[in-house]
Coordinates of N, CA, C and O in Angstrom, one line a residue:
M1 N 87.4 71.5 114.3 CA 88.1 72.6 113.5 C 88.3 73.8 114.5 O 87.4 74.3 115.1
K2 N 89.6 74.3 114.5 CA 89.9 75.4 115.4 C 89.5 76.7 114.8 O 89.5 76.9 113.6
S3 N 89.0 77.6 115.7 CA 88.6 78.9 115.2 C 89.9 79.7 115.0 O 91.0 79.4 115.5
Y4 N 89.8 80.8 114.1 CA 90.9 81.6 113.8 C 91.4 82.4 115.0 O 90.6 83.0 115.7
E5 N 92.7 82.3 115.3 CA 93.2 83.1 116.4 C 94.4 83.8 116.0 O 95.4 83.3 115.5
K6 N 94.3 85.1 116.1 CA 95.4 86.0 115.6 C 96.4 86.2 116.8 O 96.0 86.6 117.9
I7 N 97.6 85.9 116.6 CA 98.6 86.0 117.6 C 99.5 87.3 117.4 O 100.1 87.4 116.4
E8 N 99.4 88.2 118.3 CA 100.2 89.4 118.3 C 100.9 89.6 119.6 O 100.4 89.2 120.6
Q9 N 102.0 90.3 119.5 CA 102.8 90.6 120.7 C 103.1 92.1 120.8 O 103.8 92.6 120.0
Y10 N 102.5 92.7 121.8 CA 102.7 94.1 122.0 C 102.9 94.3 123.5 O 102.4 93.6 124.3
D11 N 103.6 95.4 123.8 CA 103.9 95.7 125.2 C 102.5 96.2 125.8 O 101.9 97.2 125.3
T12 N 102.1 95.5 126.8 CA 100.8 95.8 127.4 C 100.7 97.2 128.0 O 99.7 97.9 127.7
E13 N 101.7 97.6 128.7 CA 101.7 98.9 129.3 C 101.6 100.0 128.2 O 100.9 101.0 128.4
V14 N 102.4 99.8 127.2 CA 102.5 100.8 126.1 C 101.1 100.9 125.4 O 100.6 102.0 125.1
T15 N 100.6 99.7 125.2 CA 99.3 99.6 124.5 C 98.2 100.3 125.3 O 97.4 101.1 124.7
E16 N 98.2 100.1 126.6 CA 97.2 100.7 127.4 C 97.3 102.2 127.5 O 96.3 103.0 127.4
A17 N 98.6 102.7 127.6 CA 98.8 104.1 127.7 C 98.4 104.8 126.4 O 97.8 105.9 126.4
L18 N 98.8 104.2 125.2 CA 98.5 104.8 124.0 C 97.0 104.8 123.7 O 96.4 105.8 123.3
A19 N 96.3 103.7 124.0 CA 94.9 103.6 123.8 C 94.1 104.6 124.6 O 93.2 105.2 124.1
S20 N 94.6 104.9 125.9 CA 93.9 105.9 126.7 C 94.1 107.2 126.1 O 93.1 108.0 126.0
N21 N 95.2 107.5 125.5 CA 95.4 108.8 124.9 C 94.6 109.0 123.6 O 94.1 110.0 123.3
Y22 N 94.6 107.9 122.8 CA 93.8 107.9 121.6 C 92.3 108.1 121.9 O 91.6 108.7 121.1
K23 N 91.9 107.5 122.9 CA 90.5 107.6 123.3 C 90.1 109.0 123.6 O 89.1 109.6 123.2
T24 N 91.0 109.7 124.3 CA 90.9 111.1 124.6 C 90.8 112.0 123.3 O 90.0 112.9 123.1
V25 N 91.8 111.7 122.4 CA 91.8 112.4 121.1 C 90.5 112.2 120.3 O 90.0 113.2 119.8
I26 N 90.1 111.0 120.2 CA 88.8 110.7 119.5 C 87.6 111.5 120.1 O 86.8 112.1 119.4
G27 N 87.6 111.5 121.4 CA 86.5 112.2 122.1 C 86.6 113.7 121.9 O 85.6 114.4 121.6
T28 N 87.8 114.2 121.9 CA 88.1 115.6 121.7 C 87.7 116.1 120.3 O 87.2 117.2 120.1
L29 N 87.8 115.2 119.4 CA 87.4 115.5 118.0 C 85.9 115.6 117.8 O 85.4 116.0 116.7
G30 N 85.2 115.1 118.8 CA 83.7 115.2 118.8 C 83.0 113.9 118.5 O 81.8 113.9 118.3
E31 N 83.7 112.8 118.6 CA 83.1 111.5 118.3 C 82.7 110.9 119.7 O 83.2 111.2 120.7
D32 N 81.8 109.9 119.6 CA 81.3 109.1 120.7 C 82.2 107.9 120.8 O 82.1 107.0 120.0
V33 N 83.2 107.9 121.7 CA 84.2 106.8 121.8 C 83.5 105.5 122.2 O 84.2 104.5 122.2
N34 N 82.3 105.6 122.7 CA 81.7 104.3 123.2 C 80.7 103.7 122.2 O 80.2 102.6 122.4
R35 N 80.6 104.3 121.0 CA 79.7 103.6 120.0 C 80.4 102.4 119.4 O 81.7 102.3 119.4
E36 N 79.6 101.5 118.9 CA 80.1 100.2 118.4 C 81.4 100.3 117.5 O 82.3 99.6 117.7
G37 N 81.3 101.2 116.5 CA 82.4 101.2 115.5 C 83.7 101.7 116.1 O 84.8 101.5 115.5
L38 N 83.6 102.5 117.2 CA 84.8 103.1 117.8 C 85.3 102.5 119.1 O 86.3 102.8 119.6
E39 N 84.5 101.6 119.6 CA 84.8 101.0 120.9 C 86.2 100.5 121.1 O 86.8 100.6 122.1
K40 N 86.6 99.7 120.0 CA 88.0 99.1 120.1 C 89.0 99.9 119.3 O 90.2 99.4 119.2
T41 N 88.6 101.0 118.7 CA 89.5 101.8 117.9 C 90.8 102.2 118.6 O 91.9 102.1 118.1
P42 N 90.7 102.8 119.8 CA 91.9 103.2 120.5 C 92.9 102.1 120.7 O 94.1 102.4 120.5
E43 N 92.5 100.9 121.0 CA 93.4 99.8 121.2 C 94.0 99.4 119.8 O 95.2 99.1 119.7
R44 N 93.2 99.4 118.8 CA 93.7 99.1 117.4 C 94.8 100.1 117.0 O 95.8 99.7 116.4
V45 N 94.5 101.4 117.2 CA 95.4 102.4 116.8 C 96.7 102.3 117.6 O 97.8 102.4 117.1
A46 N 96.6 102.0 118.9 CA 97.8 101.8 119.8 C 98.7 100.7 119.3 O 99.9 100.9 119.2
K47 N 98.1 99.6 118.8 CA 98.9 98.5 118.3 C 99.4 98.8 116.9 O 100.6 98.5 116.6
A48 N 98.6 99.5 116.1 CA 99.1 99.9 114.8 C 100.3 100.8 114.9 O 101.3 100.7 114.2
M49 N 100.3 101.8 115.8 CA 101.4 102.7 116.0 C 102.6 102.1 116.5 O 103.8 102.4 116.0
Q50 N 102.5 101.0 117.3 CA 103.7 100.3 117.8 C 104.3 99.6 116.6 O 105.5 99.5 116.5
Y51 N 103.5 99.0 115.7 CA 104.0 98.3 114.5 C 104.7 99.3 113.6 O 105.7 99.0 113.1
L52 N 104.0 100.4 113.3 CA 104.5 101.4 112.4 C 105.8 102.0 112.8 O 106.5 102.6 112.0
T53 N 106.1 101.9 114.1 CA 107.4 102.5 114.6 C 108.2 101.5 115.3 O 109.1 101.8 116.1
H54 N 108.1 100.2 114.9 CA 108.9 99.1 115.5 C 110.4 99.2 115.2 O 111.2 98.5 115.8
G55 N 110.7 100.1 114.3 CA 112.2 100.2 114.0 C 113.0 100.7 115.1 O 114.2 100.5 115.2
Y56 N 112.4 101.3 116.1 CA 113.1 101.8 117.3 C 113.7 100.6 118.1 O 114.7 100.7 118.8
G57 N 113.1 99.4 117.9 CA 113.5 98.2 118.6 C 114.5 97.4 117.8 O 114.9 96.3 118.2
L58 N 114.9 97.9 116.7 CA 115.9 97.2 115.8 C 117.2 97.9 115.7 O 117.3 99.1 115.8
D59 N 118.3 97.1 115.6 CA 119.6 97.7 115.4 C 120.1 97.4 114.0 O 120.5 96.3 113.7
P60 N 120.0 98.4 113.1 CA 120.3 98.2 111.7 C 121.7 97.8 111.5 O 122.0 97.0 110.6
L61 N 122.7 98.3 112.3 CA 124.1 97.9 112.2 C 124.2 96.4 112.4 O 125.0 95.7 111.7
E62 N 123.6 95.9 113.5 CA 123.7 94.5 113.8 C 123.0 93.6 112.7 O 123.4 92.5 112.5
I63 N 121.9 94.2 112.1 CA 121.3 93.4 111.0 C 122.3 93.1 109.9 O 122.4 92.0 109.4
L64 N 123.1 94.2 109.5 CA 124.1 94.0 108.5 C 125.2 93.1 108.9 O 125.7 92.2 108.2
K65 N 125.7 93.2 110.2 CA 126.8 92.4 110.7 C 126.5 91.0 110.8 O 127.3 90.1 110.8
S66 N 125.2 90.7 110.9 CA 124.7 89.3 111.1 C 124.9 88.4 109.8 O 124.8 87.2 109.8
A67 N 125.2 89.1 108.7 CA 125.3 88.3 107.4 C 126.3 89.0 106.5 O 126.1 89.3 105.3
M68 N 127.5 89.2 107.0 CA 128.6 89.7 106.2 C 129.6 88.6 105.8 O 129.8 87.7 106.6
F69 N 130.1 88.6 104.6 CA 130.9 87.6 104.0 C 132.1 88.2 103.3 O 132.0 89.2 102.7
T70 N 133.2 87.5 103.4 CA 134.4 87.9 102.7 C 134.3 87.5 101.2 O 134.0 86.3 100.9
E71 N 134.4 88.5 100.3 CA 134.3 88.2 98.9 C 135.1 89.2 98.1 O 135.0 90.4 98.4
D72 N 135.9 88.8 97.2 CA 136.7 89.7 96.3 C 135.9 90.1 95.1 O 136.3 89.8 94.0
H73 N 134.8 90.8 95.4 CA 134.0 91.3 94.3 C 134.0 92.8 94.4 O 133.7 93.4 95.5
R74 N 134.4 93.6 93.4 CA 134.5 95.0 93.5 C 133.7 95.7 92.4 O 134.1 96.8 91.9
Q75 N 132.6 95.2 92.1 CA 131.7 95.8 91.1 C 130.4 96.2 91.9 O 130.1 95.7 93.0
M76 N 129.6 97.1 91.3 CA 128.5 97.7 91.9 C 127.4 96.6 92.2 O 127.1 95.8 91.3
I77 N 126.9 96.6 93.4 CA 125.8 95.8 93.8 C 124.6 96.7 94.1 O 124.7 97.6 94.9
I78 N 123.5 96.5 93.4 CA 122.3 97.3 93.6 C 121.1 96.5 94.1 O 120.8 95.4 93.5
V79 N 120.4 97.0 95.1 CA 119.1 96.4 95.4 C 118.1 97.6 95.2 O 118.2 98.6 95.9
K80 N 117.2 97.5 94.2 CA 116.4 98.6 93.9 C 114.9 98.3 94.1 O 114.5 97.2 94.3
D81 N 114.1 99.4 94.0 CA 112.6 99.2 94.2 C 112.3 98.6 95.6 O 111.3 97.8 95.6
I82 N 113.0 99.0 96.6 CA 112.7 98.5 97.9 C 111.5 99.3 98.5 O 111.6 100.5 98.5
E83 N 110.4 98.7 98.8 CA 109.2 99.4 99.3 C 109.6 100.1 100.6 O 110.2 99.5 101.5
V84 N 109.2 101.3 100.7 CA 109.4 102.1 101.9 C 108.1 102.6 102.5 O 107.3 103.2 101.7
Y85 N 107.8 102.4 103.7 CA 106.7 102.9 104.4 C 107.2 103.6 105.7 O 107.8 102.9 106.6
S86 N 106.9 104.8 105.9 CA 107.4 105.5 107.0 C 106.4 106.5 107.5 O 105.3 106.7 106.9
M87 N 106.7 107.2 108.6 CA 105.8 108.1 109.3 C 106.4 109.5 109.4 O 107.5 109.6 110.1
C88 N 105.9 110.5 108.7 CA 106.4 111.9 108.8 C 106.3 112.4 110.3 O 105.3 112.3 110.9
E89 N 107.4 112.8 110.8 CA 107.5 113.2 112.2 C 106.8 114.6 112.4 O 106.5 115.0 113.5
H90 N 106.5 115.3 111.3 CA 105.9 116.7 111.5 C 104.4 116.6 111.6 O 103.8 117.4 112.4
H91 N 103.7 115.7 110.9 CA 102.3 115.6 111.0 C 101.8 114.2 111.4 O 100.6 114.0 111.5
M92 N 102.7 113.3 111.6 CA 102.3 111.9 111.9 C 101.4 111.3 110.8 O 100.4 110.6 111.1
L93 N 101.7 111.6 109.6 CA 101.0 111.0 108.5 C 102.1 110.2 107.7 O 103.3 110.5 107.7
P94 N 101.6 109.2 106.9 CA 102.6 108.3 106.2 C 103.2 109.0 105.0 O 102.7 109.9 104.4
F95 N 104.4 108.5 104.8 CA 105.0 108.7 103.4 C 105.5 107.4 103.0 O 105.9 106.5 103.7
F96 N 105.5 107.2 101.6 CA 105.8 105.8 101.1 C 106.3 106.0 99.7 O 106.1 106.9 99.0
G97 N 107.1 105.0 99.3 CA 107.7 105.0 98.0 C 108.7 103.8 97.8 O 108.4 102.7 98.3
K98 N 109.8 104.2 97.2 CA 110.8 103.1 96.9 C 112.2 103.7 97.2 O 112.5 104.8 97.0
A99 N 113.0 102.8 97.7 CA 114.4 103.1 97.9 C 115.3 102.2 97.0 O 115.0 101.1 96.7
H100 N 116.4 102.9 96.5 CA 117.3 102.2 95.6 C 118.7 102.3 96.3 O 119.1 103.4 96.6
V101 N 119.3 101.2 96.6 CA 120.5 101.2 97.4 C 121.6 100.4 96.6 O 121.4 99.3 96.1
A102 N 122.8 101.0 96.6 CA 123.9 100.4 95.9 C 125.2 100.5 96.8 O 125.3 101.5 97.5
Y103 N 126.1 99.6 96.6 CA 127.4 99.7 97.2 C 128.5 99.0 96.4 O 128.1 98.1 95.6
I104 N 129.7 99.4 96.5 CA 130.8 98.8 95.8 C 131.7 98.1 96.9 O 132.3 98.8 97.7
P105 N 131.7 96.8 96.9 CA 132.4 96.1 98.0 C 133.9 96.4 98.1 O 134.5 96.7 97.0
N106 N 134.4 96.3 99.3 CA 135.9 96.4 99.5 C 136.4 95.2 100.3 O 137.0 95.4 101.3
G107 N 136.0 94.0 99.8 CA 136.4 92.8 100.5 C 135.3 92.2 101.3 O 135.4 91.0 101.8
K108 N 134.2 92.9 101.5 CA 133.1 92.3 102.3 C 131.8 92.6 101.5 O 131.6 93.7 101.0
I109 N 130.9 91.6 101.5 CA 129.5 91.7 101.0 C 128.6 91.3 102.1 O 129.0 90.8 103.1
V110 N 127.3 91.7 101.8 CA 126.3 91.4 102.8 C 125.1 90.6 102.2 O 124.9 90.8 101.0
G111 N 124.5 89.7 102.9 CA 123.3 89.0 102.4 C 122.3 90.0 101.8 O 122.0 91.0 102.5
L112 N 121.8 89.8 100.6 CA 121.0 90.8 99.9 C 119.7 91.1 100.7 O 119.3 92.3 100.6
S113 N 119.1 90.2 101.4 CA 117.9 90.5 102.2 C 118.1 91.5 103.3 O 117.2 92.1 103.8
K114 N 119.4 91.6 103.7 CA 119.7 92.5 104.8 C 119.6 94.0 104.5 O 119.3 94.8 105.3
I115 N 119.7 94.3 103.2 CA 119.6 95.7 102.8 C 118.2 96.2 102.9 O 117.9 97.3 103.6
P116 N 117.2 95.5 102.4 CA 115.8 95.9 102.7 C 115.4 95.9 104.1 O 114.6 96.8 104.6
R117 N 116.0 95.0 104.9 CA 115.8 95.0 106.4 C 116.3 96.3 107.0 O 115.7 96.8 108.0
V118 N 117.5 96.7 106.6 CA 118.0 98.0 107.1 C 117.1 99.2 106.7 O 116.9 100.0 107.6
V119 N 116.7 99.2 105.5 CA 115.8 100.3 105.1 C 114.6 100.3 106.0 O 114.1 101.3 106.4
D120 N 114.0 99.1 106.2 CA 112.8 99.0 107.0 C 113.0 99.4 108.5 O 112.2 100.1 109.1
A121 N 114.2 99.0 109.0 CA 114.5 99.4 110.4 C 114.6 100.9 110.6 O 114.2 101.4 111.7
F122 N 115.1 101.6 109.6 CA 115.1 103.1 109.8 C 113.8 103.7 109.4 O 113.4 104.7 110.0
A123 N 113.1 103.1 108.4 CA 111.8 103.7 108.0 C 110.7 103.6 109.0 O 109.9 104.5 109.1
R124 N 110.7 102.5 109.8 CA 109.7 102.3 110.8 C 109.9 103.1 112.0 O 110.0 102.5 113.1
R125 N 110.1 104.4 111.9 CA 110.3 105.3 113.0 C 109.7 106.6 112.6 O 109.3 106.8 111.4
M126 N 109.6 107.6 113.5 CA 109.2 108.9 113.1 C 110.4 109.5 112.3 O 111.5 109.5 112.8
Q127 N 110.1 110.0 111.1 CA 111.2 110.3 110.1 C 110.9 111.5 109.3 O 109.8 112.0 109.2
V128 N 112.0 112.0 108.7 CA 111.9 112.8 107.5 C 112.7 112.1 106.5 O 113.7 111.4 106.8
Q129 N 112.3 112.3 105.2 CA 113.0 111.5 104.1 C 114.5 111.8 104.0 O 115.2 110.9 103.7
E130 N 114.8 113.0 104.2 CA 116.3 113.4 104.1 C 117.1 112.6 105.1 O 118.2 112.1 104.8
R131 N 116.7 112.6 106.4 CA 117.4 111.8 107.4 C 117.4 110.3 107.1 O 118.5 109.7 107.2
L132 N 116.3 109.8 106.7 CA 116.2 108.4 106.4 C 117.2 108.0 105.3 O 117.9 107.0 105.4
T133 N 117.3 108.8 104.3 CA 118.3 108.5 103.2 C 119.7 108.5 103.7 O 120.5 107.6 103.4
D134 N 120.1 109.5 104.6 CA 121.4 109.5 105.1 C 121.7 108.4 106.1 O 122.8 107.8 106.1
Q135 N 120.7 108.0 106.9 CA 120.9 106.9 107.9 C 121.2 105.6 107.2 O 122.1 104.8 107.6
I136 N 120.5 105.3 106.1 CA 120.7 104.1 105.4 C 122.1 104.0 104.8 O 122.9 103.1 105.0
K137 N 122.5 105.1 104.2 CA 123.9 105.3 103.6 C 124.9 105.1 104.7 O 125.9 104.3 104.5
N138 N 124.8 105.8 105.8 CA 125.8 105.8 106.8 C 126.0 104.4 107.5 O 127.1 104.0 107.8
C139 N 124.8 103.7 107.6 CA 124.9 102.4 108.3 C 125.6 101.4 107.4 O 126.5 100.7 107.9
I140 N 125.4 101.4 106.1 CA 126.1 100.5 105.2 C 127.5 100.9 105.1 O 128.4 100.0 105.1
Q141 N 127.8 102.2 105.1 CA 129.2 102.6 105.0 C 130.0 102.1 106.3 O 131.1 101.6 106.2
E142 N 129.4 102.3 107.5 CA 130.0 101.9 108.7 C 130.2 100.4 108.8 O 131.3 99.9 109.3
A143 N 129.2 99.6 108.4 CA 129.2 98.2 108.6 C 130.2 97.5 107.6 O 131.0 96.6 108.0
L144 N 130.2 97.9 106.4 CA 131.0 97.2 105.3 C 132.3 97.9 104.9 O 133.1 97.3 104.3
D145 N 132.4 99.2 105.2 CA 133.5 100.0 104.8 C 133.8 99.8 103.3 O 134.9 99.5 102.8
P146 N 132.7 99.9 102.4 CA 132.9 99.7 101.0 C 133.6 100.8 100.3 O 133.9 101.9 100.9
L147 N 133.8 100.7 99.0 CA 134.4 101.7 98.2 C 133.4 102.9 98.0 O 133.9 104.0 97.6
G148 N 132.2 102.6 98.2 CA 131.2 103.7 98.0 C 129.8 103.2 98.3 O 129.5 102.0 98.1
V149 N 128.9 104.1 98.7 CA 127.5 103.7 98.9 C 126.6 104.8 98.2 O 126.9 106.0 98.2
A150 N 125.5 104.3 97.6 CA 124.5 105.3 97.0 C 123.1 104.9 97.5 O 122.8 103.7 97.5
V151 N 122.4 105.9 97.9 CA 121.0 105.7 98.3 C 120.1 106.8 97.6 O 120.4 108.0 97.7
V152 N 119.0 106.3 97.0 CA 118.1 107.2 96.4 C 116.7 106.8 96.9 O 116.4 105.6 96.8
I153 N 115.9 107.7 97.4 CA 114.5 107.4 97.8 C 113.6 108.3 97.1 O 113.8 109.5 97.0
E154 N 112.5 107.7 96.5 CA 111.4 108.5 95.9 C 110.2 108.2 96.7 O 109.8 107.0 96.9
A155 N 109.5 109.2 97.2 CA 108.4 109.0 98.0 C 107.3 110.0 97.8 O 107.5 111.2 97.5
Q156 N 106.1 109.6 98.1 CA 104.9 110.5 98.2 C 104.5 110.7 99.7 O 104.5 109.7 100.5
H157 N 104.2 111.9 100.0 CA 103.9 112.3 101.4 C 102.5 112.7 101.5 O 102.0 113.6 100.9
M158 N 101.8 111.9 102.4 CA 100.4 112.2 102.7 C 100.1 113.6 103.3 O 99.1 114.1 103.1
C159 N 101.2 114.1 103.9 CA 101.0 115.5 104.5 C 100.9 116.5 103.4 O 100.4 117.6 103.6
M160 N 101.4 116.2 102.2 CA 101.3 117.1 101.1 C 100.1 116.8 100.2 O 99.6 117.7 99.5
Q161 N 99.6 115.5 100.3 CA 98.5 115.1 99.5 C 97.1 115.3 100.1 O 96.1 115.6 99.4
M162 N 97.0 115.0 101.4 CA 95.7 115.0 102.1 C 95.5 116.4 102.8 O 94.3 116.7 103.1
R163 N 96.5 117.2 103.0 CA 96.3 118.4 103.7 C 97.3 119.5 103.1 O 98.0 119.2 102.1
G164 N 97.3 120.7 103.6 CA 98.2 121.7 103.2 C 98.1 122.0 101.7 O 97.0 122.3 101.2
I165 N 99.2 121.8 101.0 CA 99.2 122.1 99.5 C 98.3 121.2 98.7 O 97.9 121.6 97.6
Q166 N 98.1 120.0 99.1 CA 97.2 119.0 98.5 C 97.6 118.8 97.0 O 96.8 118.9 96.1
K167 N 98.8 118.5 96.8 CA 99.3 118.1 95.5 C 99.5 116.6 95.4 O 100.5 116.0 95.8
Q168 N 98.5 116.0 94.8 CA 98.4 114.5 94.9 C 99.4 113.8 94.0 O 99.7 112.6 94.3
N169 N 100.0 114.4 93.1 CA 100.9 113.7 92.2 C 102.4 114.0 92.4 O 103.3 113.6 91.6
S170 N 102.7 114.8 93.5 CA 104.0 115.2 93.7 C 104.8 114.0 94.3 O 104.3 113.2 95.1
V171 N 106.1 113.9 93.9 CA 107.0 112.9 94.4 C 108.3 113.6 94.8 O 108.8 114.5 94.1
T172 N 108.8 113.2 96.0 CA 110.0 113.8 96.6 C 111.1 112.8 96.4 O 111.0 111.7 96.8
T173 N 112.2 113.3 95.8 CA 113.4 112.4 95.6 C 114.6 113.0 96.4 O 114.9 114.1 96.4
T174 N 115.2 112.1 97.2 CA 116.4 112.4 98.0 C 117.5 111.4 97.6 O 117.2 110.3 97.3
S175 N 118.7 111.9 97.7 CA 119.9 111.1 97.4 C 121.0 111.3 98.3 O 121.1 112.4 98.9
S176 N 121.9 110.3 98.5 CA 123.1 110.5 99.4 C 124.1 109.5 98.9 O 123.8 108.4 98.6
F177 N 125.4 110.0 98.8 CA 126.4 109.2 98.2 C 127.7 109.3 99.0 O 128.0 110.3 99.7
T178 N 128.5 108.2 99.0 CA 129.9 108.3 99.5 C 130.8 107.7 98.6 O 130.5 107.0 97.6
G179 N 132.1 108.0 98.8 CA 133.2 107.3 98.1 C 133.1 107.4 96.5 O 132.9 108.5 96.0
A180 N 133.2 106.2 95.9 CA 133.2 106.1 94.5 C 132.0 106.8 93.8 O 132.0 107.2 92.7
F181 N 130.8 106.8 94.5 CA 129.6 107.3 93.9 C 129.6 108.9 93.9 O 128.7 109.5 93.3
E182 N 130.6 109.5 94.5 CA 130.8 110.9 94.4 C 131.4 111.3 93.1 O 131.4 112.5 92.7
K183 N 131.9 110.3 92.4 CA 132.5 110.6 91.0 C 131.3 110.5 90.0 O 130.5 109.6 90.1
N184 N 131.3 111.4 89.1 CA 130.1 111.6 88.2 C 129.9 110.3 87.4 O 128.7 109.9 87.2
K185 N 131.0 109.7 86.9 CA 130.8 108.5 86.1 C 130.1 107.3 86.8 O 129.2 106.7 86.3
T186 N 130.5 107.1 88.0 CA 129.9 106.0 88.8 C 128.5 106.3 89.2 O 127.6 105.5 89.2
R187 N 128.3 107.6 89.6 CA 126.9 108.0 90.0 C 126.0 107.9 88.8 O 124.8 107.4 89.0
K188 N 126.4 108.3 87.6 CA 125.6 108.2 86.4 C 125.3 106.8 86.1 O 124.1 106.5 85.7
E189 N 126.2 105.9 86.2 CA 126.0 104.4 86.0 C 124.9 103.9 86.9 O 123.9 103.2 86.5
F190 N 125.0 104.3 88.2 CA 124.0 103.9 89.2 C 122.6 104.5 88.8 O 121.6 103.7 88.8
I191 N 122.5 105.7 88.5 CA 121.2 106.4 88.2 C 120.6 105.7 86.9 O 119.4 105.4 86.9
N192 N 121.5 105.4 86.0 CA 121.0 104.7 84.7 C 120.4 103.3 85.1 O 119.4 102.9 84.5
L193 N 121.1 102.6 85.9 CA 120.7 101.2 86.3 C 119.4 101.2 87.1 O 118.5 100.3 86.9
I194 N 119.2 102.2 87.9 CA 117.9 102.2 88.7 C 116.7 102.8 87.9 O 115.6 102.5 88.2
S195 N 117.1 103.5 86.9 CA 116.0 104.1 86.0 C 115.5 103.2 85.0 O 114.4 103.3 84.5
N196 N 116.4 102.3 84.5 CA 116.0 101.4 83.4 C 115.5 100.1 83.8 O 116.0 99.6 84.9
K197 N 114.6 99.5 83.1 CA 114.2 98.2 83.3 C 115.1 97.2 82.5 O 115.2 97.3 81.3
L198 N 115.7 96.3 83.2 CA 116.6 95.4 82.5 C 115.8 94.2 81.9 O 115.0 93.6 82.6
S199 N 116.0 93.9 80.7 CA 115.3 92.8 80.0 C 116.1 91.5 80.2 O 117.2 91.5 80.5

């Protein structure tokens, strides 16, 4: 019987550099970096940070272009409740929530799984929620040239919950629209659809 072996791929030089810095940080905070519980922590954090920011190594535009199809469908397509995990660039603390993305095709559609992949590619970077919302919208608009794109993100920010104002139940909502979604009727239909549970 083979023992469990976890296979991970990380840049060795980056891991070593980050681990060295995190070891210094932990020591500066007053901890004993050589005690058993912390001995491997700098390396673990170095790998975790590489994973949490792996979006820098992804090209969201190419993700969409890899699965584009010609289709004469001109009604709203929505992928909602997409899990979002990102890192606030101001305090390097997580923010997390859900993204709702819609577009109205103009001769081209994209594989449905590619939209959550694009969300993740932008989210897994140092971010602010406002920029993240716009980046997702702009990428879909550029790749598909649809009749309109709508993106709404609802997120909780640990920098507001764990420190500072410490408001644990606050939720930040951002939105960004192009084309047909700038019309009140279309935008209202989108908001209604992402707000309601369809039976």
